[in-house]
Coordinates of C-alpha atoms in Angstrom, one line a residue:
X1 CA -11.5 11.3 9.0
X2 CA -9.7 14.7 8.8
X3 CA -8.5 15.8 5.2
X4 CA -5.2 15.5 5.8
X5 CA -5.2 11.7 7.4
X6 CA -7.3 10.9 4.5
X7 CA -4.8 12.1 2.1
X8 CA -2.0 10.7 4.0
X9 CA -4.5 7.5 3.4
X10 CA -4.8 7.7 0.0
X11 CA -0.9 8.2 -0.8
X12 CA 0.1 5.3 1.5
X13 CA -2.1 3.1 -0.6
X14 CA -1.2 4.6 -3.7
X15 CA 2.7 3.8 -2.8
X16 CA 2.2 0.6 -1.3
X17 CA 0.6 -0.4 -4.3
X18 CA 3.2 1.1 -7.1
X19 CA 6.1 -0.9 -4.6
X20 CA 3.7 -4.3 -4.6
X21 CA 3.4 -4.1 -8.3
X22 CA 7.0 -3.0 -9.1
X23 CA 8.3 -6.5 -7.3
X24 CA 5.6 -8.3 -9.0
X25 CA 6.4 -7.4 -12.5
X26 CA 10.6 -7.8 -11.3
X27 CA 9.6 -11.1 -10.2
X28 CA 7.9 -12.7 -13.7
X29 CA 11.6 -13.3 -15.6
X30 CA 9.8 -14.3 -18.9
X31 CA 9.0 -11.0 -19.9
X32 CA 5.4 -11.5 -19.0
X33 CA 5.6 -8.8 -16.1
X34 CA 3.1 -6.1 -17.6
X35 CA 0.5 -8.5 -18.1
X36 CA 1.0 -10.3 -14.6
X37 CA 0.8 -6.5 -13.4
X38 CA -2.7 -5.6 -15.6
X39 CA -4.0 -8.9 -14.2
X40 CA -3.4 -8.0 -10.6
X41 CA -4.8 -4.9 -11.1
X42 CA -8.1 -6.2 -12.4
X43 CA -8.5 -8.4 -10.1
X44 CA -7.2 -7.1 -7.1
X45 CA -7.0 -3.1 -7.1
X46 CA -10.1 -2.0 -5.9
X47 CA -10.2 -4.4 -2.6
X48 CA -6.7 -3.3 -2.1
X49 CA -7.7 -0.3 -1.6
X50 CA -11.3 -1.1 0.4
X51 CA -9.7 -2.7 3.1
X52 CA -6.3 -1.1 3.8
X53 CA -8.4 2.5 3.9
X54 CA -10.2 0.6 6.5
X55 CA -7.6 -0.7 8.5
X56 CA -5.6 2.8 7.9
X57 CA -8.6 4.8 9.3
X58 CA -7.4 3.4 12.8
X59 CA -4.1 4.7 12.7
X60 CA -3.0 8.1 13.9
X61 CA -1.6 11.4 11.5
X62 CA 2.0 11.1 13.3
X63 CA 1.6 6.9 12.6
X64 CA 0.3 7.3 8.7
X65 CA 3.4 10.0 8.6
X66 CA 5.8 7.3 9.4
X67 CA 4.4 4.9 7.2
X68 CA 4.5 6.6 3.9
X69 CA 8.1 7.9 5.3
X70 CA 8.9 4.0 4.9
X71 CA 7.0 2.8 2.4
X72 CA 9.1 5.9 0.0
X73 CA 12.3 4.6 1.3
X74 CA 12.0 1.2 1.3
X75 CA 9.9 0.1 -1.6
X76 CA 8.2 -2.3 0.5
X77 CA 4.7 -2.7 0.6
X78 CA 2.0 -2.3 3.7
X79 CA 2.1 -6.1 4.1
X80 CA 5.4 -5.8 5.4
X81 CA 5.2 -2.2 7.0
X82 CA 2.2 -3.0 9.4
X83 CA 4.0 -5.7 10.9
X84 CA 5.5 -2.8 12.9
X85 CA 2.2 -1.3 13.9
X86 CA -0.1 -3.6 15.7
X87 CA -3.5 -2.1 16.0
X88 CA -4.7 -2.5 19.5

């Protein structure tokens, strides 16, 4: 993977992440959002990672480009973005 792709890689993750854990801690209404957040990470951070830099590997510059274009402006998460990029 070229340098650029895999910083375009590493940033998509990094976003989809902070927008995942943003709604997480929005969702818990009983004040218990930073904890539900530290759990998640604990748990779940390094395999989110794993396998969307897999699947993202696939993916064109000019594709990866548009992603983190929507993932800044949306706050949505990859989840939702690569419904709109089927891998062949």
């Amino acid at each position: 993977m070229s340098r650029i792709k895999d910083d375009l890689v590493c940033e998509i993750i990094r976003i989809s992440q902070t927008n995942l854990l943003a709604r997480k801690k929005n969702e818990c209404s009983d004040g218990s959002g930073d904890d539900a957040v530290i759990k998640w990470i604990q748990c779940n951070a390094v395999s989110y990672r794993e396998n969307y830099k897999e699947c993202l590997d696939s993916y064109s510059a000019v594709e990866l480009g548009d992603m983190l274009s929507m993932l800044t402006q949306s706050k949505k998460d990859l989840d939702e973005i690569l419904k709109k990029y089927p891998q062949d």
